[in-house]
Coordinates of C-alpha atoms in Angstrom, one line a residue:
X107 CA -14.0 9.4 -15.7
X108 CA -14.5 6.4 -13.6
X109 CA -11.5 4.7 -11.8
X110 CA -11.1 0.8 -11.2
X111 CA -8.9 -0.5 -8.0
X112 CA -7.8 -4.0 -8.4
X113 CA -7.4 -4.9 -4.9
X114 CA -8.5 -8.2 -5.1
X115 CA -4.9 -9.9 -4.1
X116 CA -3.8 -11.9 -1.4
X117 CA -0.7 -10.2 -0.1
X118 CA 1.3 -13.0 0.2
X119 CA 4.8 -11.5 0.1
X120 CA 3.2 -9.5 3.3
X121 CA 2.0 -12.5 4.7
X122 CA 1.4 -12.9 8.0
X123 CA -0.3 -9.4 8.2
X124 CA -2.1 -10.3 5.6
X125 CA -3.8 -13.7 6.5
X126 CA -6.7 -11.6 8.3
X127 CA -6.1 -8.3 7.0
X128 CA -6.1 -7.3 2.9
X129 CA -3.2 -5.8 2.1
X130 CA -4.7 -2.4 1.0
X131 CA -6.2 -2.4 4.3
X132 CA -3.6 -2.4 6.3
X133 CA -2.7 0.7 8.1
X134 CA -0.7 3.7 6.8
X135 CA -0.2 6.0 9.6
X136 CA -3.0 4.7 11.2
X137 CA -5.7 4.8 8.8
X138 CA -6.7 2.5 6.1
X139 CA -3.9 2.3 2.9
X140 CA -6.8 2.4 0.4
X141 CA -8.3 5.5 2.4
X142 CA -5.0 7.8 1.5
X143 CA -5.5 6.2 -1.9
X144 CA -9.1 7.1 -2.5
X145 CA -8.6 10.8 -0.8
X146 CA -6.1 10.7 -3.5
X147 CA -8.1 10.2 -6.3
X148 CA -10.4 12.4 -5.1
X149 CA -8.2 15.4 -5.4
X150 CA -7.8 14.7 -9.2
X151 CA -11.5 14.6 -9.6
X152 CA -11.7 10.9 -9.8
X153 CA -15.1 10.1 -7.3
X154 CA -16.6 7.4 -9.3
X155 CA -14.8 4.3 -8.3
X156 CA -15.2 0.3 -8.6
X157 CA -13.1 -1.5 -6.3
X158 CA -12.4 -5.0 -7.8
X159 CA -12.3 -7.2 -5.0
X160 CA -11.4 -10.9 -4.5
X161 CA -10.0 -11.7 -1.2
X162 CA -11.6 -10.7 1.9
X163 CA -13.9 -8.4 0.3
X164 CA -16.5 -7.3 3.2
X165 CA -13.9 -5.3 4.8
X166 CA -13.6 -2.8 2.6
X167 CA -17.0 -2.8 2.1
X168 CA -17.7 -2.4 5.8
X169 CA -15.1 0.4 6.3
X170 CA -16.3 2.4 2.9
X171 CA -19.8 1.4 2.5
X172 CA -21.1 3.6 -0.8
X173 CA -18.4 6.1 -0.3
X174 CA -20.7 9.0 0.7
X175 CA -19.1 9.9 3.9
X176 CA -16.3 10.2 2.3
X177 CA -17.7 12.4 -1.0
X178 CA -17.5 9.3 -3.4
X179 CA -19.4 6.9 -5.3
X180 CA -18.4 3.5 -4.5
X181 CA -19.1 0.0 -5.6
X182 CA -17.8 -3.5 -5.2
X183 CA -17.7 -6.4 -8.0
X184 CA -16.0 -9.3 -6.3
X185 CA -14.1 -12.1 -8.5
X186 CA -15.5 -15.4 -7.7
X187 CA -11.9 -16.8 -8.3
X188 CA -9.0 -14.6 -9.2
X189 CA -8.9 -13.4 -13.1
X190 CA -5.6 -11.1 -13.1
X191 CA -5.6 -7.7 -13.7
X192 CA -7.0 -7.3 -17.2
X193 CA -9.6 -9.9 -16.4
X194 CA -10.6 -8.0 -13.5
X195 CA -11.3 -4.9 -15.3
X196 CA -13.3 -7.1 -17.9
X197 CA -15.3 -8.6 -14.9
X198 CA -16.2 -5.1 -14.0
X199 CA -16.6 -3.9 -17.9
X200 CA -20.9 -3.3 -17.4
X201 CA -20.0 -0.9 -15.1
X202 CA -17.9 1.5 -17.0
X203 CA -20.5 2.9 -20.0
X204 CA -18.2 2.4 -22.4
X205 CA -16.0 5.6 -21.5
X206 CA -12.6 5.7 -21.1
X207 CA -11.4 4.8 -17.5
X208 CA -8.6 4.2 -15.1
X209 CA -7.1 1.4 -13.4
X210 CA -5.3 1.0 -10.4
X211 CA -3.3 -1.2 -8.7
X212 CA -4.3 -1.2 -4.9
X213 CA -1.2 -1.2 -3.7
X214 CA 1.6 1.8 -4.9
X215 CA 2.0 4.7 -2.6
X216 CA 2.5 7.6 -5.3
X217 CA 2.4 11.2 -5.8
X218 CA 1.6 10.9 -9.5
X219 CA -0.5 13.6 -11.1
X220 CA -3.1 12.4 -12.6
X221 CA -4.4 15.0 -14.1
X222 CA -1.9 15.9 -16.1
X223 CA -1.5 12.1 -17.1
X224 CA -5.4 12.8 -18.6
X225 CA -4.4 15.7 -20.1
X226 CA -1.2 13.6 -21.6
X227 CA -3.7 11.0 -22.5
X228 CA -6.4 13.1 -24.5
X229 CA -3.5 15.6 -26.0
X230 CA -2.0 12.5 -28.4
X231 CA -5.4 10.5 -28.7
X232 CA -4.3 7.8 -27.3
X233 CA -5.8 4.3 -27.1
X234 CA -3.9 3.3 -23.9
X235 CA -1.6 5.5 -21.5
X236 CA 0.5 3.4 -19.2
X237 CA 2.2 5.5 -16.3
X238 CA 5.9 5.2 -16.3
X239 CA 8.3 5.6 -13.3
X240 CA 12.3 5.3 -13.7
X241 CA 13.6 2.3 -11.4
X242 CA 18.1 2.2 -10.2
X243 CA 17.5 -1.8 -10.8
X244 CA 14.8 -2.7 -13.6
X245 CA 16.0 -6.2 -13.7
X246 CA 13.3 -7.3 -11.4
X247 CA 10.7 -5.2 -13.4
X248 CA 8.8 -5.4 -16.9
X249 CA 10.5 -2.6 -18.9
X250 CA 8.6 -0.5 -21.6
X251 CA 10.8 1.3 -24.2
X252 CA 9.4 4.7 -25.9
X253 CA 10.2 6.8 -28.4
X254 CA 10.7 10.3 -28.7
X255 CA 7.0 11.2 -28.6
X256 CA 6.3 8.5 -25.4
X257 CA 4.8 5.7 -27.5
X258 CA 5.6 2.4 -26.4
X259 CA 8.2 0.6 -28.9
X260 CA 7.7 -2.8 -26.7
X261 CA 6.9 -4.6 -23.8
X262 CA 9.9 -6.6 -22.5
X263 CA 9.2 -8.3 -19.3
X264 CA 12.1 -9.1 -16.4
X265 CA 15.1 -8.9 -18.8
X266 CA 18.4 -10.1 -18.3
X267 CA 21.3 -7.7 -18.0
X268 CA 22.0 -7.5 -22.0
X269 CA 18.2 -6.5 -22.7
X270 CA 18.7 -3.2 -20.7
X271 CA 17.5 -0.8 -22.9
X272 CA 15.4 1.6 -20.4
X273 CA 14.8 2.4 -16.9
X274 CA 11.1 2.8 -17.2
X275 CA 8.8 0.4 -15.7
X276 CA 4.9 0.0 -15.8
X277 CA 4.0 1.9 -12.9
X278 CA 0.9 0.5 -12.1
X279 CA -1.8 2.9 -13.2
X280 CA -3.1 3.3 -16.8
X281 CA -6.0 5.3 -18.7
X282 CA -8.0 2.9 -21.1
X283 CA -10.1 4.1 -24.4
X284 CA -13.5 1.4 -23.8
X285 CA -13.2 -0.2 -27.0
X286 CA -9.4 -1.6 -26.0
X287 CA -11.5 -4.0 -24.1
X288 CA -13.0 -5.5 -26.4
X289 CA -9.8 -7.2 -27.3
X290 CA -9.9 -9.0 -23.7
X291 CA -11.8 -12.5 -23.4
X292 CA -14.1 -12.8 -20.8
X293 CA -14.3 -15.4 -17.8
X294 CA -10.5 -16.0 -17.8
X295 CA -7.5 -15.2 -16.3
X296 CA -6.1 -12.4 -18.4
X297 CA -3.2 -9.7 -17.4
X298 CA -2.9 -6.1 -18.9
X299 CA 1.0 -7.0 -18.8
X300 CA 1.5 -10.1 -20.4
X301 CA -1.6 -10.0 -22.4
X302 CA -3.9 -6.7 -23.6
X303 CA -0.7 -4.3 -23.6
X304 CA 1.3 -6.2 -26.0
X305 CA -2.1 -7.6 -28.2
X306 CA -3.0 -3.7 -28.4
X307 CA 0.7 -2.7 -29.2
X308 CA 0.9 -5.6 -32.2
X309 CA -2.4 -4.6 -33.3
X310 CA -1.5 -1.0 -33.8
X311 CA -3.4 0.5 -31.3
X312 CA -1.6 4.1 -30.1
X313 CA 0.0 2.9 -26.6
X314 CA 1.5 5.4 -24.7
X315 CA 4.0 5.8 -21.9
X316 CA 3.5 9.1 -19.3
X317 CA 6.8 9.7 -17.8
X318 CA 7.0 10.7 -14.1
X319 CA 9.8 10.7 -11.5
X320 CA 7.0 11.4 -9.1
X321 CA 7.2 9.2 -5.6
X322 CA 6.5 5.6 -6.5
X323 CA 6.3 2.6 -4.3
X324 CA 5.0 -0.8 -4.3
X325 CA 4.3 -1.4 -0.4
X326 CA 3.6 -5.2 -1.3
X327 CA 7.1 -6.3 1.3
X328 CA 7.5 -6.3 4.7
X329 CA 10.8 -4.0 3.8
X330 CA 8.4 -1.5 1.5
X331 CA 5.7 -1.7 3.6
X332 CA 7.6 -0.3 6.6
X333 CA 9.7 2.2 3.9
X334 CA 6.1 3.6 3.6
X335 CA 5.8 5.0 6.6
X336 CA 9.4 6.1 6.7
X337 CA 9.3 8.1 3.9
X338 CA 6.3 9.8 5.1
X339 CA 7.6 10.3 8.1
X340 CA 10.4 11.9 6.7
X341 CA 8.5 14.2 4.2
X342 CA 9.5 11.9 1.1
X343 CA 5.6 12.2 0.1
X344 CA 3.4 15.0 0.9
X345 CA 0.5 13.7 3.5
X346 CA -2.2 14.8 5.6
X347 CA -2.0 13.3 9.3
X348 CA -4.5 11.9 10.9
X349 CA -4.0 13.9 14.3
X350 CA -2.4 17.3 15.5
X351 CA 1.0 17.6 16.0
X352 CA 1.8 18.2 19.4
X353 CA 5.1 19.6 19.0
X354 CA 7.8 19.6 16.7
X355 CA 6.4 16.5 14.4
X356 CA 5.0 14.5 17.3
X357 CA 1.3 13.6 15.9
X358 CA -1.1 12.2 18.7
X359 CA -4.6 11.0 19.1
X360 CA -7.2 11.4 21.6
X361 CA -7.1 10.5 24.7
X362 CA -3.7 9.3 25.2
X363 CA -1.8 9.3 28.2
X364 CA 1.7 9.9 28.2
X365 CA 4.4 12.4 29.5
X366 CA 6.8 14.6 27.4
X367 CA 9.7 12.3 28.5
X368 CA 8.2 9.8 26.4
X369 CA 9.5 11.6 23.4
X370 CA 13.2 12.2 22.3
X371 CA 12.2 13.8 19.2
X372 CA 9.7 13.1 16.1
X373 CA 8.6 11.9 13.6
X374 CA 6.3 10.1 16.0
X375 CA 2.8 8.7 15.6
X376 CA 0.4 7.6 18.3
X377 CA -2.8 6.7 17.8
X378 CA -6.3 7.2 20.1
X379 CA -6.4 5.8 23.8
X380 CA -3.3 4.8 23.5
X381 CA -0.9 4.6 27.0
X382 CA 2.3 5.4 26.9
X383 CA 3.6 4.5 30.6
X384 CA 6.3 6.3 32.4
X385 CA 10.3 5.5 31.7
X386 CA 8.9 4.4 27.9
X387 CA 11.0 5.7 25.5
X388 CA 9.1 6.3 21.8
X389 CA 12.0 7.2 19.3
X390 CA 11.7 8.9 15.7
X391 CA 9.7 6.8 12.5
X392 CA 7.5 4.4 15.0
X393 CA 4.1 4.5 14.2
X394 CA 1.7 3.0 17.0
X395 CA -2.0 2.2 16.7
X396 CA -5.2 2.7 19.0
X397 CA -5.4 1.4 22.1
X398 CA -1.7 0.1 22.7
X399 CA 0.1 0.1 26.1
X400 CA 3.9 0.9 26.1
X401 CA 5.1 -0.7 29.5
X402 CA 8.0 1.4 31.0
X403 CA 11.3 0.7 30.2
X404 CA 10.5 -0.1 27.2
X405 CA 12.0 1.1 23.6
X406 CA 10.6 1.4 20.5
X407 CA 12.6 2.6 17.2
X408 CA 11.1 3.3 13.5
X409 CA 8.2 0.3 13.8
X410 CA 4.4 0.3 13.5
X411 CA 2.5 -1.2 15.4
X412 CA -1.0 -2.0 14.9
X413 CA -4.4 -1.4 17.1
X414 CA -4.6 -3.2 20.7
X415 CA -1.2 -4.0 21.3
X416 CA 0.8 -4.2 24.3
X417 CA 4.3 -4.4 24.8
X418 CA 6.0 -5.4 27.9
X419 CA 8.4 -4.0 30.5
X420 CA 11.9 -3.3 29.1
X421 CA 11.5 -4.9 25.5
X422 CA 13.0 -3.3 22.4
X423 CA 10.9 -3.6 19.1
X424 CA 13.2 -1.6 16.5
X425 CA 12.1 -1.5 12.7
X426 CA 9.8 -4.1 12.6
X427 CA 5.7 -4.7 12.1
X428 CA 3.7 -5.9 14.7
X429 CA 0.1 -6.9 13.5
X430 CA -3.2 -6.4 15.3
X431 CA -3.8 -7.6 19.0
X432 CA -0.4 -8.9 19.5
X433 CA 0.7 -8.9 23.6
X434 CA 4.7 -9.2 24.7
X435 CA 6.0 -10.1 27.9
X436 CA 9.0 -8.6 29.8
X437 CA 12.6 -8.4 28.3
X438 CA 11.5 -9.2 24.7
X439 CA 13.4 -8.0 21.8
X440 CA 11.9 -7.7 18.4
X441 CA 13.8 -6.3 15.2
X442 CA 15.6 -6.5 11.4
X443 CA 12.5 -6.5 9.9
X444 CA 10.6 -9.1 11.8
X445 CA 6.8 -9.6 11.5
X446 CA 4.5 -10.4 14.1
X447 CA 0.9 -11.9 13.3
X448 CA -2.4 -11.0 14.6
X449 CA -3.5 -12.1 18.0
X450 CA 0.4 -13.6 19.1
X451 CA 1.2 -14.0 22.4
X452 CA 5.0 -13.5 23.1
X453 CA 6.1 -14.6 26.4
X454 CA 9.4 -12.8 28.3
X455 CA 12.6 -13.2 27.1
X456 CA 12.5 -13.9 23.7
X457 CA 14.9 -12.7 20.7
X458 CA 12.9 -12.7 17.5
X459 CA 15.3 -10.3 15.2
X460 CA 16.8 -10.9 11.4
X461 CA 13.4 -11.1 9.5
X462 CA 11.7 -13.6 11.6
X463 CA 8.0 -13.8 10.8
X464 CA 5.2 -15.2 13.7
X465 CA 2.3 -16.5 12.4
X466 CA -1.2 -15.1 13.8
X467 CA -2.5 -16.8 16.9
X468 CA 0.8 -18.1 17.5
X469 CA 1.9 -18.5 21.3
X470 CA 5.5 -17.9 22.1
X471 CA 6.1 -19.4 25.4
X472 CA 8.9 -18.1 27.8
X473 CA 12.8 -18.0 26.5
X474 CA 11.8 -20.3 23.5
X475 CA 12.6 -18.2 20.0
X476 CA 16.5 -17.0 20.2
X477 CA 16.7 -15.9 17.0

């Protein structure tokens, strides 16, 4: 069975870090998120993969190539303009060989059992199977009520409180029989959620919901992107770390300069070639990328710092996202889920907290921001 991964979105909710980096290629525990994604597919026998790209497509190809070194067969189909979730799949239809296939939103971290989902689909002779997951607050999502056999009854898009009849939402993973795609128009923007699925249901196709309480997280916002790192570190989802465990939950790459006094306790992840100066403190739930420098007196807690960053003396970085090639001067405080874009230089004595976002290539003068 082939897999189509939808990776064409611009990641607008995660800006500024997605201006230069497509969302599915942002680092997750110091490897591209999409690396973990395709390895998850591979564990369930899905090795023939189509990337449906649109935004910054070359970054996927540069990293994965033809997929052979990962044990995969990859091809890339790039949209000239965004075609929507279903339109993107219609655009790759010629590569699906009129066989059943799977579709994945490329921004979901999940432990969904795809092998069981495929069996569920086959056992019921379904035309479409949609992975469903329960959520605490379903009002922000499209709801998918099902009957006792798992057959979808209707689709409710972002209902009001008086319309909530289930807490099951579309989890962004589908199995689709090839003939169903005959319903989809070609070359136009068209969605599964508001187009193909309701249309197929109305025409009497067998549409089922596969319910799972597996870990599931849409990593499309700064809050959830940071939560994905914290949840992995806390063991909420199984994950194979890229580095060996030095001691209790401290994972270090190659050629790192540090002392044991830099770490109070784990979980902590540090990338290759990073220098942590004496007197710097790395606290739990911190992920630091490759070739960074953390200066003396700095304290990092619960933050994700990308590659090639320099954090100045006596800085405080807490629960925030620092993108590639950022440099800070001394006594800079970044916290409160703030996001700093690529190639930014922040001079000393700045306070960037309360969810502030700093655009790529910015230059912040000494003491300029107190927020």
